PDB file of C-alpha atoms and ligand atoms in Angstrom:
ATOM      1  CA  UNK E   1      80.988 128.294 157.134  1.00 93.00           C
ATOM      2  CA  UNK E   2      81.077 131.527 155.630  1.00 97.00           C
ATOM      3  CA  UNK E   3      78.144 133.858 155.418  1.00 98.00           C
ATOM      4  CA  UNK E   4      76.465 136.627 153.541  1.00 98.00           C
ATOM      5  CA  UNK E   5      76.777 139.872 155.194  1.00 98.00           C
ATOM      6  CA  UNK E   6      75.203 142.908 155.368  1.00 98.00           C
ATOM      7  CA  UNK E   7      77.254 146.362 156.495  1.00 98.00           C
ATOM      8  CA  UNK E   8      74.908 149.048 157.437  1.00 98.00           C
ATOM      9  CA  UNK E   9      76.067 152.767 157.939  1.00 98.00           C
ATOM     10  CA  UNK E  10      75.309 153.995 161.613  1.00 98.00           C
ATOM     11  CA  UNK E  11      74.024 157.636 161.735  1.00 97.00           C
ATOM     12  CA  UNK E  12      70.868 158.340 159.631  1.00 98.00           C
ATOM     13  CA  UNK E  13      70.654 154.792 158.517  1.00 98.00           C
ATOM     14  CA  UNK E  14      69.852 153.016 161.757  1.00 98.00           C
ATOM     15  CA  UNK E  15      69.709 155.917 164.386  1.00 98.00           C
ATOM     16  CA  UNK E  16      68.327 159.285 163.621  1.00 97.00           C
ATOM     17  CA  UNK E  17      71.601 161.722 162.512  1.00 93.00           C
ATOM     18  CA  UNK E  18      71.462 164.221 165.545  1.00 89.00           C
ATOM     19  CA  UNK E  19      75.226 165.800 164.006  1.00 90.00           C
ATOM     20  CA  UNK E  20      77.640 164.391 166.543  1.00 90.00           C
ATOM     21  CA  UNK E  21      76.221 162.808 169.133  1.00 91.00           C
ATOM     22  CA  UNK E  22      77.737 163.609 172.406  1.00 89.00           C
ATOM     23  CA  UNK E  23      74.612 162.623 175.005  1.00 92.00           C
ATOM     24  CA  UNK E  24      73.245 158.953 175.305  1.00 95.00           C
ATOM     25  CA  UNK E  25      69.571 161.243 174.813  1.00 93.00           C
ATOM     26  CA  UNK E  26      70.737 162.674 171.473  1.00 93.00           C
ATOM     27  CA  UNK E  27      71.231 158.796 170.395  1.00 96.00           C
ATOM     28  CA  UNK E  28      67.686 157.617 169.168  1.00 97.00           C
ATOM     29  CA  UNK E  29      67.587 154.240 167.423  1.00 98.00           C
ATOM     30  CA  UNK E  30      64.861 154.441 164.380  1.00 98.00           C
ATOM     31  CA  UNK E  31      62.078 152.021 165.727  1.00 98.00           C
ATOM     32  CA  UNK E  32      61.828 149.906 162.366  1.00 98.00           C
ATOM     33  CA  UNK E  33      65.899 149.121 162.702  1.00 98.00           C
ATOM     34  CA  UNK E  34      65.944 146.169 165.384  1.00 98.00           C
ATOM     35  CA  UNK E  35      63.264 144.310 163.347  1.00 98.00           C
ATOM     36  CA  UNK E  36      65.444 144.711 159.973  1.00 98.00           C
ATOM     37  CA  UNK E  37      68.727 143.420 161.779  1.00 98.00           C
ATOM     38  CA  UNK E  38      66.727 140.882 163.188  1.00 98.00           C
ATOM     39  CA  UNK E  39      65.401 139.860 159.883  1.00 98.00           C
ATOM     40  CA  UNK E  40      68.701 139.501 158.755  1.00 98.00           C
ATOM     41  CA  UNK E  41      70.317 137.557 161.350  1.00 98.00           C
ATOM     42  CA  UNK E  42      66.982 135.568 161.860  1.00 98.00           C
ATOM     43  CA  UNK E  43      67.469 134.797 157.743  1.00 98.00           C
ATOM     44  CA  UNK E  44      71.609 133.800 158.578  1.00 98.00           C
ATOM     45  CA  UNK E  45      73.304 137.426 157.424  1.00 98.00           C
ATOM     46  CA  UNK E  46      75.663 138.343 159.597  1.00 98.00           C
ATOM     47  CA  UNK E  47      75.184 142.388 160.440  1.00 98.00           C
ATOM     48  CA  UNK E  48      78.138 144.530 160.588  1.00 98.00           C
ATOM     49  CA  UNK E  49      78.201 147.884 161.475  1.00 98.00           C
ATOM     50  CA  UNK E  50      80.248 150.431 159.917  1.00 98.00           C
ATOM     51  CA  UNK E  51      80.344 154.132 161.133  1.00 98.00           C
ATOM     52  CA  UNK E  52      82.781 157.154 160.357  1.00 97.00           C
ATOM     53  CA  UNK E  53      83.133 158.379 163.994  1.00 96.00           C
ATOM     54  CA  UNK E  54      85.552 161.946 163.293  1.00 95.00           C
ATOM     55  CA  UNK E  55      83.856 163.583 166.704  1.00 95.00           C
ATOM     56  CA  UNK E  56      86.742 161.836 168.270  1.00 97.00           C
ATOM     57  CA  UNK E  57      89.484 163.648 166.437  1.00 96.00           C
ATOM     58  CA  UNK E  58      87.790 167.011 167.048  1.00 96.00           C
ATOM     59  CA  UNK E  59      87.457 166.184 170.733  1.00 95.00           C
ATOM     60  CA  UNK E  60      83.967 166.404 170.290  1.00 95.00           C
ATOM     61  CA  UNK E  61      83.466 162.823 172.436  1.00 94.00           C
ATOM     62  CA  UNK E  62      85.785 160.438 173.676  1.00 96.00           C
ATOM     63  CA  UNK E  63      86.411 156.494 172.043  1.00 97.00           C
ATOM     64  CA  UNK E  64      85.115 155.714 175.693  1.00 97.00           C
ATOM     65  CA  UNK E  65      82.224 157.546 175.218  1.00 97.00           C
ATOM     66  CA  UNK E  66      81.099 156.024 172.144  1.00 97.00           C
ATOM     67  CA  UNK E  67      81.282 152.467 173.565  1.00 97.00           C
ATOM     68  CA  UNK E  68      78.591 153.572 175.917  1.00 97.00           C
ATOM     69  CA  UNK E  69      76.406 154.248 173.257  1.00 97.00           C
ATOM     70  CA  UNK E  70      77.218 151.190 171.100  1.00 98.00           C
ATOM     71  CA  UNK E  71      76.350 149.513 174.446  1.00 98.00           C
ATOM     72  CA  UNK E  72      73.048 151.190 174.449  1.00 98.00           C
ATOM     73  CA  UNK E  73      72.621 150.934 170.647  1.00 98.00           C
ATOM     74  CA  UNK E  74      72.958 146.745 171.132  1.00 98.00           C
ATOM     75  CA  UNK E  75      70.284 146.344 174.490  1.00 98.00           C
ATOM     76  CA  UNK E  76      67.693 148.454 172.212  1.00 98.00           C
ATOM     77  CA  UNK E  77      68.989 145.365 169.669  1.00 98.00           C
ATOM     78  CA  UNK E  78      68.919 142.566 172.734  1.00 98.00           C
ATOM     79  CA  UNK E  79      65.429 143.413 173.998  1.00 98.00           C
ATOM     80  CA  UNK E  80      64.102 143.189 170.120  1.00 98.00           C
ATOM     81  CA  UNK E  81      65.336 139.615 170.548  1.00 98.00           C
ATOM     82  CA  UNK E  82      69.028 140.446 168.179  1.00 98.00           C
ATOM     83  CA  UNK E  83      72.191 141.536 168.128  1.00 98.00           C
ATOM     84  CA  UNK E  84      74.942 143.098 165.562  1.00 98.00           C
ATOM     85  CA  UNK E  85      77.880 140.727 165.055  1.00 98.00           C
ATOM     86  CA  UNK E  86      80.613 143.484 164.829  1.00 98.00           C
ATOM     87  CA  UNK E  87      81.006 147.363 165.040  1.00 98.00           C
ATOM     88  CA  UNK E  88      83.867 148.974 163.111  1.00 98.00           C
ATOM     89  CA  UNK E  89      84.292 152.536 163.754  1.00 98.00           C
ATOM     90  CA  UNK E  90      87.319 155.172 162.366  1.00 98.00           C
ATOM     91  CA  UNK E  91      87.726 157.964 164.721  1.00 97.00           C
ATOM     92  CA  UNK E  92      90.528 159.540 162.781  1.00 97.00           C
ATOM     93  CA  UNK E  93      90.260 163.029 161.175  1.00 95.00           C
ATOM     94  CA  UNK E  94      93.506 164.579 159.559  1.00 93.00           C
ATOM     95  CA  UNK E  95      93.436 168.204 161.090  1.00 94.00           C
ATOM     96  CA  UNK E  96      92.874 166.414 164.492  1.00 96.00           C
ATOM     97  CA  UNK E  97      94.674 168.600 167.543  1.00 96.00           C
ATOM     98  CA  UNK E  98      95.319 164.833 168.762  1.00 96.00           C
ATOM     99  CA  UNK E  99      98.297 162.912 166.901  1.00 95.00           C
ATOM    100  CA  UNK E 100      96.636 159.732 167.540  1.00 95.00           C
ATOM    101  CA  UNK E 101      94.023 160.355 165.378  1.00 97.00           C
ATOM    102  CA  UNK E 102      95.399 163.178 163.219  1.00 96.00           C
ATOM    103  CA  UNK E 103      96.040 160.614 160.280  1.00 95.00           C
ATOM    104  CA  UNK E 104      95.088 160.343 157.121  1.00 95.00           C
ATOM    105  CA  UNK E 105      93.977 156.846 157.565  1.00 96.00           C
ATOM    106  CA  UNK E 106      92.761 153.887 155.192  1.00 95.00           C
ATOM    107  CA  UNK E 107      89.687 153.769 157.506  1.00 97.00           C
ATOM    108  CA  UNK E 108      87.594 156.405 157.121  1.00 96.00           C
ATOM    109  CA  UNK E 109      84.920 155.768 154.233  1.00 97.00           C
ATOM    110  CA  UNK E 110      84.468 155.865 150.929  1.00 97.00           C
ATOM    111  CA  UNK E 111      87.955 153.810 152.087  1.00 98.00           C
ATOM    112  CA  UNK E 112      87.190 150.420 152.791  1.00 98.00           C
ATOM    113  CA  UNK E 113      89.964 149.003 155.431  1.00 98.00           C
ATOM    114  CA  UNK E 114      86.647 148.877 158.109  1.00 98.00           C
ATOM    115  CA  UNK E 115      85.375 146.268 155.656  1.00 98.00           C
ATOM    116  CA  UNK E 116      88.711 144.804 155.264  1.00 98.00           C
ATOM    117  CA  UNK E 117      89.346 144.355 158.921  1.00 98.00           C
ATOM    118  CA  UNK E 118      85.895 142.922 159.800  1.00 98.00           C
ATOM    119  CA  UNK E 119      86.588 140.325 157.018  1.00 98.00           C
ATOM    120  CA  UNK E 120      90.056 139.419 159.152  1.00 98.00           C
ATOM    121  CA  UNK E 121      87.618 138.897 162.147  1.00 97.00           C
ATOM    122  CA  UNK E 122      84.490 137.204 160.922  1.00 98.00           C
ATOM    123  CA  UNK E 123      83.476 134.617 159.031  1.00 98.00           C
ATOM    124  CA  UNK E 124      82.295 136.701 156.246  1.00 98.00           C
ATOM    125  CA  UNK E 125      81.266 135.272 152.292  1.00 98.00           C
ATOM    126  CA  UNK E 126      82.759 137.882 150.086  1.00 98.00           C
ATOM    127  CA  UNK E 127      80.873 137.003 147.164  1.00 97.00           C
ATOM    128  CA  UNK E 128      77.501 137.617 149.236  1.00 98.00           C
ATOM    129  CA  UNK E 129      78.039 141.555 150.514  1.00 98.00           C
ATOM    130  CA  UNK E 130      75.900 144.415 151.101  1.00 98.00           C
ATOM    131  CA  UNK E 131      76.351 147.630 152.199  1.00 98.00           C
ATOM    132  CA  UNK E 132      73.470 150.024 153.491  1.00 98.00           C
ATOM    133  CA  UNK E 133      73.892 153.355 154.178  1.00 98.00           C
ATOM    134  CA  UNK E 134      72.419 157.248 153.936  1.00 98.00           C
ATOM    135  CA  UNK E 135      75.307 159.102 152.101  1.00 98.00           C
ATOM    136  CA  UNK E 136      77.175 158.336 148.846  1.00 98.00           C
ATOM    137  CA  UNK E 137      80.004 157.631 150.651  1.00 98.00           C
ATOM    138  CA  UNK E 138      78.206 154.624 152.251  1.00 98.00           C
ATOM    139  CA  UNK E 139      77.775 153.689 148.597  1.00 98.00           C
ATOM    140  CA  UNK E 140      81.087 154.942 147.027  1.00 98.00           C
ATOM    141  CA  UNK E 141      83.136 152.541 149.977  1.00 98.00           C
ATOM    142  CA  UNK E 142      80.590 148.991 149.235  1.00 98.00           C
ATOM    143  CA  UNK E 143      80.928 149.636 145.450  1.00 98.00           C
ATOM    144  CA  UNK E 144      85.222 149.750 146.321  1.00 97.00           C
ATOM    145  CA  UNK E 145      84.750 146.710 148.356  1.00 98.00           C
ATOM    146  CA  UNK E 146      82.538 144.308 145.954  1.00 98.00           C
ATOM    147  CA  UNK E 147      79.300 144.937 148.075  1.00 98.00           C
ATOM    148  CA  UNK E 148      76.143 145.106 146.133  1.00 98.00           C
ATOM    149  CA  UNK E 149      74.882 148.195 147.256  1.00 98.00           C
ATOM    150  CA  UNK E 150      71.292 150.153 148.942  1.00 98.00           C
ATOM    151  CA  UNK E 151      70.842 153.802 150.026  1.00 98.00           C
ATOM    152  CA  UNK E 152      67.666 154.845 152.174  1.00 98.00           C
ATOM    153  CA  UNK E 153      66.251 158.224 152.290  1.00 98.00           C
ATOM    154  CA  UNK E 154      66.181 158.188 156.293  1.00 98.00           C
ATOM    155  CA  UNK E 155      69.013 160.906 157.512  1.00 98.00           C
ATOM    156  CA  UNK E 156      70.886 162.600 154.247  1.00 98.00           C
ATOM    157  CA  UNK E 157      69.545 159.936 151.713  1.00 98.00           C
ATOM    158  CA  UNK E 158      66.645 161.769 150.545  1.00 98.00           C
ATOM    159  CA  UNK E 159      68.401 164.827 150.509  1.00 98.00           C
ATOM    160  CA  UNK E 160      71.592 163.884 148.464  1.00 98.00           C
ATOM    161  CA  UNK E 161      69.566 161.535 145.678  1.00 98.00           C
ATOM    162  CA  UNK E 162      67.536 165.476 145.340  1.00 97.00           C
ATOM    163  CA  UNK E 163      70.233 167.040 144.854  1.00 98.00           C
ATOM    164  CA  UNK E 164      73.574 164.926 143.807  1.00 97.00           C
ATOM    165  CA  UNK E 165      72.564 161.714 142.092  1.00 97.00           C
ATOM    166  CA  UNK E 166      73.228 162.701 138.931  1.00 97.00           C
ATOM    167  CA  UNK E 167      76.690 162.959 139.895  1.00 97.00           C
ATOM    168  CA  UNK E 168      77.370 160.127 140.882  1.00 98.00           C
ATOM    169  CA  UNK E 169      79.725 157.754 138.719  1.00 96.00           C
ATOM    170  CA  UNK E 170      78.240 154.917 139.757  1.00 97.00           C
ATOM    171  CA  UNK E 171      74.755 154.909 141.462  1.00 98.00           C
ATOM    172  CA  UNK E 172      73.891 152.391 143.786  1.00 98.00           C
ATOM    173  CA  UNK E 173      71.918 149.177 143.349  1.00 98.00           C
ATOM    174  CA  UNK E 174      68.656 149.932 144.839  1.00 98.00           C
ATOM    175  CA  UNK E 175      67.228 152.684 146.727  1.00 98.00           C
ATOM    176  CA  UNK E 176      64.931 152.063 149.497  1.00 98.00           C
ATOM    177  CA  UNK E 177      62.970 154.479 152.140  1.00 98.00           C
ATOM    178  CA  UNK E 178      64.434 153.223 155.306  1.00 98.00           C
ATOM    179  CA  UNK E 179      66.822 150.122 156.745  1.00 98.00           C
ATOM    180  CA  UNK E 180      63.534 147.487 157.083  1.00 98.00           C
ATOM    181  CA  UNK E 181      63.042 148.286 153.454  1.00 98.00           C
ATOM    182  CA  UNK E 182      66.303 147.957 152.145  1.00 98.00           C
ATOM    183  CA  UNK E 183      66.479 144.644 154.270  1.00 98.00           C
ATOM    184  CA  UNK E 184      63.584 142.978 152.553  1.00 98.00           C
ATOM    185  CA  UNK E 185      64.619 144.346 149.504  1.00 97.00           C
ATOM    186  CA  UNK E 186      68.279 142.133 150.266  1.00 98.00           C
ATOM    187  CA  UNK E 187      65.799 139.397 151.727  1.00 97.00           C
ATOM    188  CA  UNK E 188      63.183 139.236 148.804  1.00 95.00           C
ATOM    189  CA  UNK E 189      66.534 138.830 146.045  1.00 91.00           C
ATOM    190  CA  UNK E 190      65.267 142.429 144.467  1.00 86.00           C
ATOM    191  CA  UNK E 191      69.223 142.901 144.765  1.00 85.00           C
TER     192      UNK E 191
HETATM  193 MG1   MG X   1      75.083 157.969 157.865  1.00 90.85          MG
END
């Protein structure tokens, strides 16, 4: 049966935004974002994670690298008693010294083939998508996909509703402090 999903943004939505994050240290997970995901999946959402990862193309960390600290990211989840269902990640950046990544790919967001691909893989209810994130780009890519959308204030959020809302074309559905507020926001049908 196909289920309502929620796609949250990575950096400065569910872990603080450190810039790249090239240490396991330097990768802090907020302490109110197992509970949300939990909430979710407890409540039958599948989770979904969707992050932008260009410190691979600059050679900043490896693809290796960041699977150790999705690893870590998901036993911070599996101790809180939860777990993500997927993790899509583009590591591509066009001025990349790399070829492999030095493409101007469909990927990276506001483009939306990360949501395209994890709807390929899971069994995800298009008509029931959200997307959570801390930058408009978060926003711009769930508004392209169908995905009824949230942005927090934890990492850029605060700082680019200050500064940039009012140029956005389209502004998002619901703005919330942090990831546990958006999620009860998605839970309590405020969205
Ligand atoms: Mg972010």
């Amino acid at each position: 049966m196909k289920k309502p999903t929620v796609f949250i943004d990575r950096d400065g939505t569910i872990n603080r935004d450190a810039g790249y994050i090239n240490s396991l240290d330097n990768f802090e997970v907020y302490p109110f974002a197992p509970q949300a995901i939990k909430l979710l999946k407890d409540n039958g959402y599948l989770v979904v994670i969707i992050t932008n990862q260009a410190g691979i193309a600059r050679g900043i960390f490896t693809e290796n690298f960041l699977e150790k600290i999705h690893n870590k990211m998901r036993k911070i989840l599996q101790k809180n008693g939860t777990d993500v269902d997927g993790i899509f990640y583009c590591p591509h950046y066009k001025g990349s010294k790399m070829p492999e990544y030095a493409i101007d790919c469909d990927c990276r967001k506001p483009k939306i083939k990360m949501i395209e691909d994890a709807i390929k893989t899971l069994p995800i209810d298009r008509d029931s998508m959200y997307m959570i994130g801390d930058k408009y780009t978060d926003i711009q890519m769930g508004i392209n996909a169908g995905c009824k959308t949230i942005m927090v204030k934890t990492g850029y959020g605060a700082g680019e509703i200050e500064n940039d809302y009012h140029n956005w074309p389209k502004k998002p559905d619901f703005i919330a402090d942090n990831l546990l507020l958006a999620t009860l926001s998605i839970l309590n049908k405020k969205i």
